[in-house]
Coordinates of C-alpha atoms in Angstrom, one line a residue:
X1054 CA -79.9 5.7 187.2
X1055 CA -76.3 4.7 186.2
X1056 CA -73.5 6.9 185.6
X1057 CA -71.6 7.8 182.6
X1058 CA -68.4 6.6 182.7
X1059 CA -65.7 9.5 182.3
X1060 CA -62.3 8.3 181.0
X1061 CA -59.1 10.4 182.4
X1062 CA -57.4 12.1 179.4
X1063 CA -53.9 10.1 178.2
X1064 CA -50.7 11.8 180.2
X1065 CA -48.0 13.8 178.7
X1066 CA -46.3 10.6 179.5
X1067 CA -48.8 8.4 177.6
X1068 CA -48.8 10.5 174.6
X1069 CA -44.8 10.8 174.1
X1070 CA -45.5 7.2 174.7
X1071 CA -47.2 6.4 171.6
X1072 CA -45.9 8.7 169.3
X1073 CA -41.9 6.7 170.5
X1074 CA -43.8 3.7 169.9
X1075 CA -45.6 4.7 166.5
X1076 CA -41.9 6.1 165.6
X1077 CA -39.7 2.8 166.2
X1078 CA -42.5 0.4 165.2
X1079 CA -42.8 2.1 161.4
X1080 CA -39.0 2.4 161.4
X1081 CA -38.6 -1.4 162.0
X1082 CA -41.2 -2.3 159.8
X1083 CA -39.2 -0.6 156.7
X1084 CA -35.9 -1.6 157.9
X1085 CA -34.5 1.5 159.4
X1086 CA -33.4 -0.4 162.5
X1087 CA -31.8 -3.9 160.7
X1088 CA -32.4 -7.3 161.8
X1089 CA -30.4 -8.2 164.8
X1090 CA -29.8 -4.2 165.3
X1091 CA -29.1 -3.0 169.1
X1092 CA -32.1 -0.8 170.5
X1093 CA -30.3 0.9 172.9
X1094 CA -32.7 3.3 175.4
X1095 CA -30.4 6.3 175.6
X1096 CA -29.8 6.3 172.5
X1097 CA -33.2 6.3 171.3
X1098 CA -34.2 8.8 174.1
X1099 CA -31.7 11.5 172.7
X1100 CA -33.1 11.2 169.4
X1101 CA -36.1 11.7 170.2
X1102 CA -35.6 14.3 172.9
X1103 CA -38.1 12.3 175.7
X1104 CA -37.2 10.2 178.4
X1105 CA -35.7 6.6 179.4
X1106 CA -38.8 6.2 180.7
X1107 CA -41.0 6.9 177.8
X1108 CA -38.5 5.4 175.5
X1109 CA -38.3 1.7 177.8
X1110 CA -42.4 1.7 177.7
X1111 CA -42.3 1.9 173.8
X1112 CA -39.5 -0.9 173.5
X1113 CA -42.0 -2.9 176.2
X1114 CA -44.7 -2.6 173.9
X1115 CA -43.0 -3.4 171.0
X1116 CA -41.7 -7.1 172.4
X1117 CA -45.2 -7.7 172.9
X1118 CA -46.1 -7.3 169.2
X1119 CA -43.0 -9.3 168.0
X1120 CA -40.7 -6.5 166.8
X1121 CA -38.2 -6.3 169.4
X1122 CA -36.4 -8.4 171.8
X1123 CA -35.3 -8.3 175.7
X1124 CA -31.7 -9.5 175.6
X1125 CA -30.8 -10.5 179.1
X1126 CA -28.3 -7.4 180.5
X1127 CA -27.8 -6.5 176.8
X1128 CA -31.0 -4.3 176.5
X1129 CA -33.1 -4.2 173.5
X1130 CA -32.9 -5.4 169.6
X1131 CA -34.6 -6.1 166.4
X1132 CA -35.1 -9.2 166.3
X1133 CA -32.6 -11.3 164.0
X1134 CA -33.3 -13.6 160.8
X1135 CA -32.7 -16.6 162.6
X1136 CA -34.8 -15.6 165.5
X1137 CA -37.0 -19.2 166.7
X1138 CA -39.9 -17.4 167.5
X1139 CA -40.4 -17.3 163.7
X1140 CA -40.2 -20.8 163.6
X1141 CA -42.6 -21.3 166.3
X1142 CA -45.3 -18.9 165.0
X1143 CA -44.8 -20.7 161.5
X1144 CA -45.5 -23.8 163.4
X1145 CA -48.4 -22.7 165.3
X1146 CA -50.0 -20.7 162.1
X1147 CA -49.1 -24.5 159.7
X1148 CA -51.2 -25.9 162.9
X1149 CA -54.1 -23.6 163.1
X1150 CA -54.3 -22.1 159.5
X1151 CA -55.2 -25.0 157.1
X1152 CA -58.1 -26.4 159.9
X1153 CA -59.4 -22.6 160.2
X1154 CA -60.0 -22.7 156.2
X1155 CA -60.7 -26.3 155.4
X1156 CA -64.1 -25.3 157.9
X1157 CA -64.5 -21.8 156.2
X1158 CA -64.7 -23.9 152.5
X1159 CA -67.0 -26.0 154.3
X1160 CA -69.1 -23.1 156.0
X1161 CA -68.7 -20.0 154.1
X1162 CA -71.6 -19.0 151.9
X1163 CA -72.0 -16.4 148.8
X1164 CA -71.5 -13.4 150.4
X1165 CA -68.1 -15.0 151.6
X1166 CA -67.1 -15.7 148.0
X1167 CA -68.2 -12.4 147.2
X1168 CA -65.8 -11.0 150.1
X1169 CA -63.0 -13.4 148.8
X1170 CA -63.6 -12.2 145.2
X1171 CA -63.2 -9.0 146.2
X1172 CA -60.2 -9.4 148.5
X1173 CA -57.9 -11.2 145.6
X1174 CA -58.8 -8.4 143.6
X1175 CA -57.3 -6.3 145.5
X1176 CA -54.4 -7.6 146.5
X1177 CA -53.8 -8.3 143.0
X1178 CA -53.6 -4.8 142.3
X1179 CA -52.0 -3.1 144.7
X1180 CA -48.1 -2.4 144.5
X1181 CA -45.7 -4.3 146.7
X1182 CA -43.6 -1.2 146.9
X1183 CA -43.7 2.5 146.6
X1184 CA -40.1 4.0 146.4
X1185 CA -40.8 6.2 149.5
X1186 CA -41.7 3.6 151.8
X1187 CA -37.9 1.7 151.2
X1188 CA -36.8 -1.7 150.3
X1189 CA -39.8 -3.9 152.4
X1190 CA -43.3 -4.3 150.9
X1191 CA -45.9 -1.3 151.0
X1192 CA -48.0 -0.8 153.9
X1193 CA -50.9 -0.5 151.6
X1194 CA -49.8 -4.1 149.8
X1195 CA -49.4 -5.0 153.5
X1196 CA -53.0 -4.1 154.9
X1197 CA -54.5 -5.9 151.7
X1198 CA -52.4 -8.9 152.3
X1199 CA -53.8 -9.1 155.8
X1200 CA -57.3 -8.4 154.4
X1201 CA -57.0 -11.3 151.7
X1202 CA -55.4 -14.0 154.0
X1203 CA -58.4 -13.0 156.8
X1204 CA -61.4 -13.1 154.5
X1205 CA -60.0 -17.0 153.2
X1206 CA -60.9 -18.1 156.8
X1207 CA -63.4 -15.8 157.6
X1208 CA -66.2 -18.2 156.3
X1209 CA -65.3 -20.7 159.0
X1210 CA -67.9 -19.0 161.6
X1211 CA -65.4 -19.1 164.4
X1212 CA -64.5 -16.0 166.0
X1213 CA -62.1 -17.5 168.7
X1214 CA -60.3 -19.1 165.7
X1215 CA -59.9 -16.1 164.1
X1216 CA -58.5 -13.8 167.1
X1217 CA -55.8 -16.2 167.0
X1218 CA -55.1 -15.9 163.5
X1219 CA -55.4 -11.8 164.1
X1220 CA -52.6 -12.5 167.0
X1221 CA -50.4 -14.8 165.1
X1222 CA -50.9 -12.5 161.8
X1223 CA -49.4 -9.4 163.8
X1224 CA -46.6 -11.0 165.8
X1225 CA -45.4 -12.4 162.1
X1226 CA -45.7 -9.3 160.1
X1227 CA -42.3 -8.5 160.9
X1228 CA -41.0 -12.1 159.6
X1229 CA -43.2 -11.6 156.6
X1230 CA -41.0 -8.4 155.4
X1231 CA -37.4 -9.8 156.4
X1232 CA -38.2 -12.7 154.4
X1233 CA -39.4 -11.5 151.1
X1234 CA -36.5 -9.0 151.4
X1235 CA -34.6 -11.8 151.6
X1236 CA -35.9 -13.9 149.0
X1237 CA -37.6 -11.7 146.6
X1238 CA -38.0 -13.9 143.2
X1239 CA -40.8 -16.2 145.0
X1240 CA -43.9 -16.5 142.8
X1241 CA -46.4 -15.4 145.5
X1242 CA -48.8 -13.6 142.9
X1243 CA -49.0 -16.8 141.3
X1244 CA -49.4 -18.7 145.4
X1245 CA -52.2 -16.5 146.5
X1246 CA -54.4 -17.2 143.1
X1247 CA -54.1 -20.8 143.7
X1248 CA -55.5 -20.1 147.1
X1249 CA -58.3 -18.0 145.5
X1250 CA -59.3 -20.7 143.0
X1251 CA -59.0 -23.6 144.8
X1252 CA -60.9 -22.3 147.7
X1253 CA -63.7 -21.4 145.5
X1254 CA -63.6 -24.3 143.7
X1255 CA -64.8 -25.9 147.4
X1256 CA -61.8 -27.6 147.2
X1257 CA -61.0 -28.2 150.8
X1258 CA -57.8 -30.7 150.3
X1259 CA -55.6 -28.6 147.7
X1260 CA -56.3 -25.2 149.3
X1261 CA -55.1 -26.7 152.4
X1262 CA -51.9 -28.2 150.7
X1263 CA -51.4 -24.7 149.3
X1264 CA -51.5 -22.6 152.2
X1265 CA -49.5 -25.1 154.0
X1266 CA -46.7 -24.5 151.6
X1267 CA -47.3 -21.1 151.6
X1268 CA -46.3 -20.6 155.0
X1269 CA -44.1 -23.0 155.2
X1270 CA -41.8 -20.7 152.4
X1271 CA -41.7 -17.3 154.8
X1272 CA -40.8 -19.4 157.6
X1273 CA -38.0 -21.1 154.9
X1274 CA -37.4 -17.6 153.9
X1275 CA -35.2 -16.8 156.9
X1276 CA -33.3 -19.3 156.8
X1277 CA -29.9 -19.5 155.4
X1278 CA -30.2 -22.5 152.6
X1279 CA -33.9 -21.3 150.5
X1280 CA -34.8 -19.1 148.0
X1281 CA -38.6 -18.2 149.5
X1282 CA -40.5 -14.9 150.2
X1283 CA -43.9 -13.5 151.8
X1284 CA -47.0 -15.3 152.8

């Protein structure tokens, strides 16, 4: 007869761990630390009264999602506007994106309309801001967002397509907020309805011209010669 399996309790270490990392990931994400800002370890570690070594293991964890960068013998930073890894993940989400939904169009049956329906809806009514949460978009605007841009290609039936998209989604989310702070007059109310519609429509060629664009405007968005916003 097997064994249950008996999991070890996080450290003290673990747990200062996560709440460093829960700390400097919501302040980047609302633009307390600015793009390009120096995360310096000591620094952070005074603040919030834990150790270098707790403080390093957050800043770790958070180059791994996307929201900071290892400069070589410079430490740690938010990473900048012109940053090519937001380039690249453009490119790799123009690349994967558009084939992901052209086969959820194809595949995707009532209850994924249904799902979509719902989705738009919701994103449709939620606030981009609340005053409290700063000058970047709303976490809740945020989650549906995510929730609305999942469910378009979540009729495609693929699940190894759509842990990429999940990967790609978070290591952008960051790019996603500098930009539409950047360029905040894009119609992308307007953008994501055109998605809904032509995707329900079954029309495979213009909801794939339309999410192109669409993420081809955040990535254009942190540039220095557009006027885009989020995707």
């Amino acid at each position: 007869m097997s064994q249950p399996l008996h999991t070890s309790p996080p450290s003290g270490k673990q747990m200062l761990s996560e709440q460093v990392h829960a700390h400097l990931r919501d302040a980047i994400m609302h633009g307390r630390h600015a793009p390009g800002a120096a995360l310096k370890p000591q620094d952070l570690a005074k603040q919030q009264g834990v150790s270098l070594a707790v403080v390093r293991e957050a800043l770790v964890r958070l180059v791994g999602e996307g929201l900071a960068e290892r400069l070589p013998n410079r430490g740690f930073a938010v990473p900048a506007f012109s940053d090519l890894r937001w380039q690249q993940i453009a490119e790799a989400r123009r690349t994967i994106e558009p084939v992901t939904l052209r086969m959820s169009i194809e595949r995707g049956d009532v209850d994924w309309e249904v799902r979509l329906r719902a989705a738009h809806h919701r994103l449709a009514r939620t606030p981009t801001h609340v005053p409290d949460e700063g000058e970047y978009y709303s976490d809740a605007w945020a989650e549906a967002h995510r929730d609305f841009h999942r469910t378009l290609l979540d009729g495609c039936g693929n699940p190894v397509l759509l842990e990429t998209f999940d990967r790609l989604w978070t290591a952008s989310e960051l790019a996603r907020r500098l930009s539409a702070l950047r360029a905040p007059g894009r119609d992308a109310v307007g953008e994501h309805r055109r998605l809904e519609e032509a995707a329900l429509a079954r029309d495979a060629d213009t909801a794939t011209e339309v999410l192109t664009r669409h993420l081809t405007l955040t990535a254009a968005g942190l540039t220095d010669h557009n006027d885009a916003a989020p995707t």
